[in-house]
Coordinates of C-alpha atoms and ligand atoms in Angstrom, one line a residue:
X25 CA -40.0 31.5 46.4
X26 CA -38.2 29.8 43.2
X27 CA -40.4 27.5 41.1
X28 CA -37.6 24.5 40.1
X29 CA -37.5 21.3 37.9
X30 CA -35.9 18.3 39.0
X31 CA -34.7 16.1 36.1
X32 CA -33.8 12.7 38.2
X33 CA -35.8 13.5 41.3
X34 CA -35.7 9.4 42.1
X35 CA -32.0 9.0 42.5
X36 CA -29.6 10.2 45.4
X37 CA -29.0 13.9 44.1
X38 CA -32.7 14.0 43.5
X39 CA -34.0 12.6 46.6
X40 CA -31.9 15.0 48.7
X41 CA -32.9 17.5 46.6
X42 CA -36.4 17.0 47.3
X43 CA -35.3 16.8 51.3
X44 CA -34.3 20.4 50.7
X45 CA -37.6 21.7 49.0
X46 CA -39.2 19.6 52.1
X47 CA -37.1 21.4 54.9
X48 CA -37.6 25.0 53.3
X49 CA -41.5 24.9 51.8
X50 CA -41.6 29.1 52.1
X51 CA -38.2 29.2 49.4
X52 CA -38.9 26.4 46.7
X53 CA -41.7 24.7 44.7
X54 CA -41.1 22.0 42.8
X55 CA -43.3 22.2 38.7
X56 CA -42.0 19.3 37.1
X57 CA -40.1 16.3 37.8
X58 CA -38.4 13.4 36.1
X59 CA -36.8 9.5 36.2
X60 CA -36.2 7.3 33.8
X61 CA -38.7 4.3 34.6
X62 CA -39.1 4.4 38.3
X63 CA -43.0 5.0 38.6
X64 CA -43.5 4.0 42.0
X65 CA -41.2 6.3 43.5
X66 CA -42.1 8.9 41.5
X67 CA -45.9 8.6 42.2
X68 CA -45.0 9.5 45.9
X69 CA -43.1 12.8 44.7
X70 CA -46.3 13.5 42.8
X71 CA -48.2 13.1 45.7
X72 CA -46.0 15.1 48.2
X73 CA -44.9 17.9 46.1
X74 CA -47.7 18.6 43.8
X75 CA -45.5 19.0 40.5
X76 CA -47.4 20.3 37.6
X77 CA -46.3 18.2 34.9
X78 CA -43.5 15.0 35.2
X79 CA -41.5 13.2 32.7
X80 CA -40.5 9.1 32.6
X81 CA -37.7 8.2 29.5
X82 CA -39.3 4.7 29.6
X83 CA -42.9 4.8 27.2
X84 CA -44.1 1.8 29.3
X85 CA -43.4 3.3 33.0
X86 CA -45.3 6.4 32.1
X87 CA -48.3 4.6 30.8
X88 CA -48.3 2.4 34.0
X89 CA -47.8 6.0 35.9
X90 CA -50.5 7.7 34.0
X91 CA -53.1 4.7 35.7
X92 CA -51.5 5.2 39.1
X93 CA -52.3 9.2 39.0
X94 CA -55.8 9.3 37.2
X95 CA -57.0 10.6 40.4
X96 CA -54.6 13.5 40.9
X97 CA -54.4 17.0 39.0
X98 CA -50.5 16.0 37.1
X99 CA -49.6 15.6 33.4
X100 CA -47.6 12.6 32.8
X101 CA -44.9 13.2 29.2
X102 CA -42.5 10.1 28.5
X103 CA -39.7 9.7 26.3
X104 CA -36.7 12.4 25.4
X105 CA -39.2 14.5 24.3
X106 CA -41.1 15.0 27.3
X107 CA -37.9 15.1 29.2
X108 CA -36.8 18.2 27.4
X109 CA -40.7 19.5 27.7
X110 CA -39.9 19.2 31.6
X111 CA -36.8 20.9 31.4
X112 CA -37.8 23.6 29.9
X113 CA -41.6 24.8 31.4
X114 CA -42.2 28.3 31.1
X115 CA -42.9 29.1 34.8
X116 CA -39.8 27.2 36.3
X117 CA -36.4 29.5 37.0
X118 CA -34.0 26.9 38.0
X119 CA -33.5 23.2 36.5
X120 CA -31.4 20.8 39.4
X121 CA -30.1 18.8 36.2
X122 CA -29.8 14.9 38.3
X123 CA -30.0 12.6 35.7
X124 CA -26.9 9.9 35.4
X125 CA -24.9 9.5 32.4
X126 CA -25.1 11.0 29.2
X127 CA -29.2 10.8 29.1
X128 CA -29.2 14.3 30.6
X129 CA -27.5 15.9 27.9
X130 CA -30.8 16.6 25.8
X131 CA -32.7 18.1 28.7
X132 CA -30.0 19.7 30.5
X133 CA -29.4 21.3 26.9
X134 CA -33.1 21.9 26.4
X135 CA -33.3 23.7 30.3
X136 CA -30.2 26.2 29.3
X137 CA -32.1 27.0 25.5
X138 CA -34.9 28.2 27.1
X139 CA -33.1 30.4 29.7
X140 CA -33.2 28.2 33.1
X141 CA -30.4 28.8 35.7
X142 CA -28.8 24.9 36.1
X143 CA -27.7 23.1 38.7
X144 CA -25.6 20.8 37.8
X145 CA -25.0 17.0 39.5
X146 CA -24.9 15.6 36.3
X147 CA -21.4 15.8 34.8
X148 CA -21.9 13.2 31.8
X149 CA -23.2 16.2 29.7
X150 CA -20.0 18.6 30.3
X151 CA -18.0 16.0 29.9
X152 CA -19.6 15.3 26.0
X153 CA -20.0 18.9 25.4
X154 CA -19.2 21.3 28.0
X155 CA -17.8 23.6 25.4
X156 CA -21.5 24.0 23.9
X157 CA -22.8 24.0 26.9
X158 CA -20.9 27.4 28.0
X159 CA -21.5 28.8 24.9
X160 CA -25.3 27.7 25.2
X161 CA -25.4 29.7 28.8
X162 CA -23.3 32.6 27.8
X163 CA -25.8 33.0 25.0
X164 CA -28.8 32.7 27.1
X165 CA -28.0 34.4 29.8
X166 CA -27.8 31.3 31.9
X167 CA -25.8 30.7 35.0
X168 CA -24.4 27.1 35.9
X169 CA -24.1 26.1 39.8
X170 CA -21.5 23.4 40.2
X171 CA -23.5 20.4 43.0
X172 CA -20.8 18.2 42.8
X173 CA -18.8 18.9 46.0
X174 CA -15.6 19.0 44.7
X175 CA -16.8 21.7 42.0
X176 CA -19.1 23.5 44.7
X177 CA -15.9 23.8 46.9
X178 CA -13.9 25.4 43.8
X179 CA -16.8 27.3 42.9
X180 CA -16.9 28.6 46.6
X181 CA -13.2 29.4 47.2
X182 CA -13.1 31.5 44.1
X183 CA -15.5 34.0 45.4
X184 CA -14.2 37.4 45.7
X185 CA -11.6 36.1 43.5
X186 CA -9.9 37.2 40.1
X187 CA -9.9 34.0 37.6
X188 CA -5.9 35.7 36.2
X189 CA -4.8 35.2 40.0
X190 CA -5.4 31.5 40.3
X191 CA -2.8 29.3 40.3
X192 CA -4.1 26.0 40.0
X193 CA -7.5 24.1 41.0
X194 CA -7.0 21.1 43.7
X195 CA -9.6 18.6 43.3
X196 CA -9.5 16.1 46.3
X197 CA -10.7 12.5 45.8
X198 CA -11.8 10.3 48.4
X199 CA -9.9 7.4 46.5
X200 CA -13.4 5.1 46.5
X201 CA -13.7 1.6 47.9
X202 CA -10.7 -0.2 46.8
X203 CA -8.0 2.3 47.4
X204 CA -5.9 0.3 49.3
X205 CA -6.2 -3.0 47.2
X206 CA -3.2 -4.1 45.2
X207 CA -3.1 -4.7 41.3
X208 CA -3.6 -8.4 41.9
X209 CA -6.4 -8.5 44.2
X210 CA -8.0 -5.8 42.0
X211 CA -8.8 -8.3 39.0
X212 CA -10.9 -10.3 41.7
X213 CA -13.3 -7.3 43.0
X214 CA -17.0 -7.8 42.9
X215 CA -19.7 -5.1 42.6
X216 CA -20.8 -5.3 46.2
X217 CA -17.3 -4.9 47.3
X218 CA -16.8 -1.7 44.6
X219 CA -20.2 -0.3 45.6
X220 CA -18.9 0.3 49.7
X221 CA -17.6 3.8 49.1
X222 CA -16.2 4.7 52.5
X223 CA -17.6 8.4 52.8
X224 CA -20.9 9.4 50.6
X225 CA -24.0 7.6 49.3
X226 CA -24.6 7.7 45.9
X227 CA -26.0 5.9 42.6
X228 CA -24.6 2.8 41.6
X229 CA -22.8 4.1 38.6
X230 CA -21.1 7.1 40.3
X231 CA -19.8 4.9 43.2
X232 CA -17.9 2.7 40.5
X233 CA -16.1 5.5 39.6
X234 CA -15.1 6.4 42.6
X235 CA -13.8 3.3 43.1
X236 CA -11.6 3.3 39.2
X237 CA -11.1 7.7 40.0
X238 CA -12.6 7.7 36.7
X239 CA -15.5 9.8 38.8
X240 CA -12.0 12.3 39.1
X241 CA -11.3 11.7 35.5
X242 CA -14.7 13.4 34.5
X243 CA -14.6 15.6 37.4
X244 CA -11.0 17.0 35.8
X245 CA -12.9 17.4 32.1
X246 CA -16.2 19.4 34.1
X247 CA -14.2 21.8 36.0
X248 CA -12.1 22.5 32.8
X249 CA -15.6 23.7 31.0
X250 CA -17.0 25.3 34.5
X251 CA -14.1 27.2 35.2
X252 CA -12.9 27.9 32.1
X253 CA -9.0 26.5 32.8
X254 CA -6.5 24.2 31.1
X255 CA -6.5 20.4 32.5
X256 CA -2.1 21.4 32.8
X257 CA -3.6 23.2 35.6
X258 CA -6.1 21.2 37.6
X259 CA -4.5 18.8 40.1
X260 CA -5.9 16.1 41.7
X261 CA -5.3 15.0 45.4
X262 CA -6.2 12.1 47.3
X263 CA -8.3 12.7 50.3
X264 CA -9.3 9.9 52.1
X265 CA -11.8 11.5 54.7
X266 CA -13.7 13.8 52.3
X267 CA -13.4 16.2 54.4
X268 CA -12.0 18.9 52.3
X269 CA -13.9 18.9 49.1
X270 CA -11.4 20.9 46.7
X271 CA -9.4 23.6 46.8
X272 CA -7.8 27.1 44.8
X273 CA -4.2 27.9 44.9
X274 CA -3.8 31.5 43.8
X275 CA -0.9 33.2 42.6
X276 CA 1.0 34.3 45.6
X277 CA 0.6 30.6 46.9
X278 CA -2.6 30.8 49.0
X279 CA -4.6 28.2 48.9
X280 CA -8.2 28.6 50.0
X281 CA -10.9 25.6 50.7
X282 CA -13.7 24.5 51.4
X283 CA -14.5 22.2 54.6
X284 CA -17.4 20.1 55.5
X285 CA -18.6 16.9 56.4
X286 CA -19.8 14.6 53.5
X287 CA -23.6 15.5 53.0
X288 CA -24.7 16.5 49.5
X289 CA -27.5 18.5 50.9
X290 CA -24.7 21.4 51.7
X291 CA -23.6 21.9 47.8
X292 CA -27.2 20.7 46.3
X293 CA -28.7 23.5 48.8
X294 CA -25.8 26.2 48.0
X295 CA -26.7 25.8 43.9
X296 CA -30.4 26.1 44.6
X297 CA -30.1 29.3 46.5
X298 CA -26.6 30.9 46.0
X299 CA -25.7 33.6 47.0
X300 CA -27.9 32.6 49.9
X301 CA -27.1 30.1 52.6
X302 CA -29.7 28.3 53.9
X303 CA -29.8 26.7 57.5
X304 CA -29.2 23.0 57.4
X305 CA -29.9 21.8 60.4
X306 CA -27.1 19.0 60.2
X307 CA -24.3 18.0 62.2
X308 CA -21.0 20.8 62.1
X309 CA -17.7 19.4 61.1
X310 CA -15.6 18.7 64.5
X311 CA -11.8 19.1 63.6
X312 CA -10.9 17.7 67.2
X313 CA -12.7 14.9 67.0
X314 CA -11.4 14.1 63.1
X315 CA -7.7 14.9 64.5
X316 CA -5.8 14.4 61.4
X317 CA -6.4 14.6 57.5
X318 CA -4.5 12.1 55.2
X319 CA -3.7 13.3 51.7
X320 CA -1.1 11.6 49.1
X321 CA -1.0 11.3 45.2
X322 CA -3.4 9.2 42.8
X323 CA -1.8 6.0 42.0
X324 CA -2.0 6.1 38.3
X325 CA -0.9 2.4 37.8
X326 CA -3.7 0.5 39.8
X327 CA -6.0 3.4 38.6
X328 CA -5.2 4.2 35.2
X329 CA -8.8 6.1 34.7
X330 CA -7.7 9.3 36.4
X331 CA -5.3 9.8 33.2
X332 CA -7.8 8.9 30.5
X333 CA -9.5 11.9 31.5
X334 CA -6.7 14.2 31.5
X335 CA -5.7 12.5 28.1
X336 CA -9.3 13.1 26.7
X337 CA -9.1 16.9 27.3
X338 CA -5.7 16.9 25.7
X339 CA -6.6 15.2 22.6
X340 CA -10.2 17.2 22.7
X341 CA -13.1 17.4 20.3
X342 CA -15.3 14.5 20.9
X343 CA -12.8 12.6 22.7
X344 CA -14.3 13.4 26.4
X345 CA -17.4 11.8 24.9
X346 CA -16.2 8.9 23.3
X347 CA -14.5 8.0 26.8
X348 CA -17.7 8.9 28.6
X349 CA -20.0 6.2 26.9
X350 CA -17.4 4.1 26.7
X351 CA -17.3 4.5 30.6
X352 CA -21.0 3.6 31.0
X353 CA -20.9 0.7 28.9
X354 CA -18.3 -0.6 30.9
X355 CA -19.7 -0.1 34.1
X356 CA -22.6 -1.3 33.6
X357 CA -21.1 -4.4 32.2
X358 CA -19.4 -5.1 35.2
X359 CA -22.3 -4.0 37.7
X360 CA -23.9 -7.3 35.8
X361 CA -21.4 -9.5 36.3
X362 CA -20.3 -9.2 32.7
X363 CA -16.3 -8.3 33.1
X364 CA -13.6 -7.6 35.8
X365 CA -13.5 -4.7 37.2
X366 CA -10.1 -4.1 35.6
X367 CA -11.5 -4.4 32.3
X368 CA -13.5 -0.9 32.7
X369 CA -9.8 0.7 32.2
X370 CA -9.1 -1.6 29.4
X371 CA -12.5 -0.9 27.1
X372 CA -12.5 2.6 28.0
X373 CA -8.9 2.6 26.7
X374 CA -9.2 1.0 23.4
X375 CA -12.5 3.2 22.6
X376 CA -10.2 6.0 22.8
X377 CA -7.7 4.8 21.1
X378 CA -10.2 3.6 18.1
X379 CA -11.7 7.0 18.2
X380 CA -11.3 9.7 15.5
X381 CA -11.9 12.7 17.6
X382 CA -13.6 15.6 15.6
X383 CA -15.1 18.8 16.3
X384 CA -18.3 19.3 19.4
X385 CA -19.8 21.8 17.2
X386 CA -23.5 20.7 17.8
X387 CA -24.9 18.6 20.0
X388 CA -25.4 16.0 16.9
X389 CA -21.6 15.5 17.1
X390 CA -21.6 14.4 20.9
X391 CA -24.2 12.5 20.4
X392 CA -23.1 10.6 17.6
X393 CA -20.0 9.9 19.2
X394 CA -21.4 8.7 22.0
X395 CA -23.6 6.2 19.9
X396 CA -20.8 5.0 18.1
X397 CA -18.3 5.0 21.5
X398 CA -21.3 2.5 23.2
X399 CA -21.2 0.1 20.1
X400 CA -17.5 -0.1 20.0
X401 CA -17.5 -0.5 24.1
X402 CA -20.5 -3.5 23.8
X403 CA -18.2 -5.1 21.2
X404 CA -14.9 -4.8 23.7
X405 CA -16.8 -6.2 26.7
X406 CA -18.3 -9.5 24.3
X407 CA -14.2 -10.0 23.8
X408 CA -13.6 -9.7 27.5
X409 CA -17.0 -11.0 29.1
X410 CA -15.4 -13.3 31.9
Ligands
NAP4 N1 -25.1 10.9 44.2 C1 -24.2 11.8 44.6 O1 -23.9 12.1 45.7 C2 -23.5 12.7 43.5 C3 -22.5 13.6 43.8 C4 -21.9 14.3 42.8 C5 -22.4 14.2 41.5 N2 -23.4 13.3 41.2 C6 -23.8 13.2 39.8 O2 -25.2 13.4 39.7 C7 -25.8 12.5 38.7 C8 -26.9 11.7 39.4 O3 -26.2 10.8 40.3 P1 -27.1 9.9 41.4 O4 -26.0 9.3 42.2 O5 -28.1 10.8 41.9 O6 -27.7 8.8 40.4 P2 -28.9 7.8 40.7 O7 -29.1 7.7 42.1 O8 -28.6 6.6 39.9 O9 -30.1 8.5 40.0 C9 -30.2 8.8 38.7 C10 -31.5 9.5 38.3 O10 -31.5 9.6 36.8 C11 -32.7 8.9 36.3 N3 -32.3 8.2 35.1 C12 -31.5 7.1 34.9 N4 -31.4 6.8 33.6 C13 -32.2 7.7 32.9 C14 -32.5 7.9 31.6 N5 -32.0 7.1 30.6 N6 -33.3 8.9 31.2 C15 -33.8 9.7 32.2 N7 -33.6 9.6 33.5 C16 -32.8 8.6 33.9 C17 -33.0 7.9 37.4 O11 -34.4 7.5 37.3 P3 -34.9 6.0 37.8 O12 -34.9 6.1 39.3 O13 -36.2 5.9 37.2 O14 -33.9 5.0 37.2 C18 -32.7 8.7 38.7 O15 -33.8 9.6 38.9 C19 -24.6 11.8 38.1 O16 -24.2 12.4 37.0 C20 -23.6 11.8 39.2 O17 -22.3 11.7 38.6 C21 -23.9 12.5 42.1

């Protein structure tokens, strides 16, 4: 039985996270729980999974929260605060770290300080500081389990592997929803059409992008801090079908992979019990019936986000973070109706380009630039607001 935290138990990770702990009561239980300001959903977790104490970022959901559970045994902690309080209570061993964006950084941070196994959905907080991060779990004794498919895949075909044979890391991408649109019709895209991602479910923010592969372009900075390789050596591979979630080449030109039908329950459940595999009672992966997989290279003109990313690791510091916030301004602007969807590229851009990277010696550095990146970013998307 593992006692676990789950820091964004509302969202899509979270929720099928909790579908785990539901299908397999004898292996998990579930001590403390967390959202930003979703009360309602959150009062049902309470009530089906009995968490000792839950966390809400927003002061005014957790009052509201606090009224709906006077009747039930729970404690009820708001703000950053009580997010890190959640992340790191004494009894749990491992802390599913599901928040989106860079709000996770503090508690994943917080989870790894006091000795919790991660794992890790949320890549925001590699991306700002995954070099602190390692160092944090090294220190620690902490181990971090890659969720995200692609880095679950890597993290799979490397088993029984030596790190000085590998070649190269593949990371596939599925390409998102707009893949086959040209430049032109691009500039015109609305959120509903950006939010159709062909193969997976996910949070808003995530499925945007997928759809401008800047989802790859933070995928390339996280497995250069999981793995512990340069970003000359990470490729990236489009993948239409998502059927092949990454792969390893290795020195004498093997490449091993791992296969699977798009359900985030496979890597979420892998991270929670590795070594163990639990059984998933979900459909297998037919290769007759799929017939043929597509694969061809990232277009970096119509999607010019993929190479930010690789750029950000190659300037370093507090550049990944700077184009991180600048990221989620930018989405979020255009998930409101504020810009095109072309402009993300353009304001994550010129945040980078303003940006004086420095040092991510503390976690006061990444945070810093990520206060500063989101100002500059709001100012960009006034001068481009359609
Ligand atoms: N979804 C996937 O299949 C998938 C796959 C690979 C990686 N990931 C990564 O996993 C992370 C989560 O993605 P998701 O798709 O599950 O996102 P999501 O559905 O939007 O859920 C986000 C979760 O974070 C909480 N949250 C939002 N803002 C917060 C804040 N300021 N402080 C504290 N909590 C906050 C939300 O609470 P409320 O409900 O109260 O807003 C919710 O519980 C992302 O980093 C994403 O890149 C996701």
């Amino acid at each position: 039985m593992k006692t676990i935290v789950i820091l964004g138990s509302t969202g899509s990770i979270g929720t099928n996270t909790l579908d785990i702990v539901n299908r397999f009561p004898a292996d998990f239980r579930v001590t403390g729980l967390t959202a930003g300001s979703n009360d309602e959903v959150l009062e049902e977790q309470i009530r089906r999974f009995k968490p000792r104490v839950v966390a809400l970022s927003s002061e005014a959901a957790a009052a509201k929260l606090r009224r709906r559970c006077a009747d039930f045994p729970v404690e009820v902690l708001s703000g950053q605060d009580g997010l890190a309080q959640v992340a790191s209570l004494s009894e749990a061993e491992l802390v599913v770290s599901a928040i989106v964006g860079g709000a996770g950084l503090v508690p994943t941070l917080a989870a790894i300080r006091s000795g919790k196994h991660i794992a890790l959905a949320n890549k925001e907080p590699m991306v700002m500081a995954g070099k602190l991060m390692q160092e944090e779990a090294r220190r620690h004794g902490v181990k971090i389990f890659p969720v995200d498919s692609e880095h679950s895949a890597i993290f799979q075909s490397l088993e029984g592997h030596r790190l000085e044979d590998v070649r190269r890391l593949i990371l596939t991408a599925s390409g998102g929803a707009l893949w086959t649109l040209s430049k032109d019709q691009l500039q015109d895209v609305t959120p509903e059409q950006a939010l159709q991602h062909p193969n997976w479910k996910m949070g808003a923010k995530i499925t945007i992008d997928s759809a401008t592969l800047m989802n790859k372009g933070l995928e390339v900075v996280e497995a250069r801090w999981l793995f512990d390789i340069p970003e000359s050596r990470i490729d990236v591979l489009i993948h239409r079908e998502s059927i092949i979630h990454s792969l390893v080449e290795y020195e004498d030109r093997s490449m091993i992979a791992q296969l699977g039908l798009p359900d985030m329950r496979t890597p979420i459940s892998y991270a929670m019990r590795y070594p163990e595999r639990l059984p998933l009672d979900l459909p297998s992966l037919d290769l007759t019936e799929i017939g043929k997989l597509s694969f061809c290279k990232p277009d970096h003109d119509r999607f010019p986000c993929l190479r930010l990313g690789y750029e950000s690791l190659r300037i370093g510091g507090t550049m990944p973070a700077a184009m991180n916030a600048a990221n989620e301004i930018a989405v979020d602007a255009f998930l409101n109706g504020g810009i095109r969807f072309t402009a993300i590229a353009d304001i994550i851009r010129s945040t980078m380009e303003a940006h004086q990277s420095c040092e991510v010696n503390t976690v006061e550095a990444a945070l810093e630039t990520d206060r500063w990146a989101r100002e500059k970013a709001e100012s960009l998307v006034v001068s481009l607001a359609r």
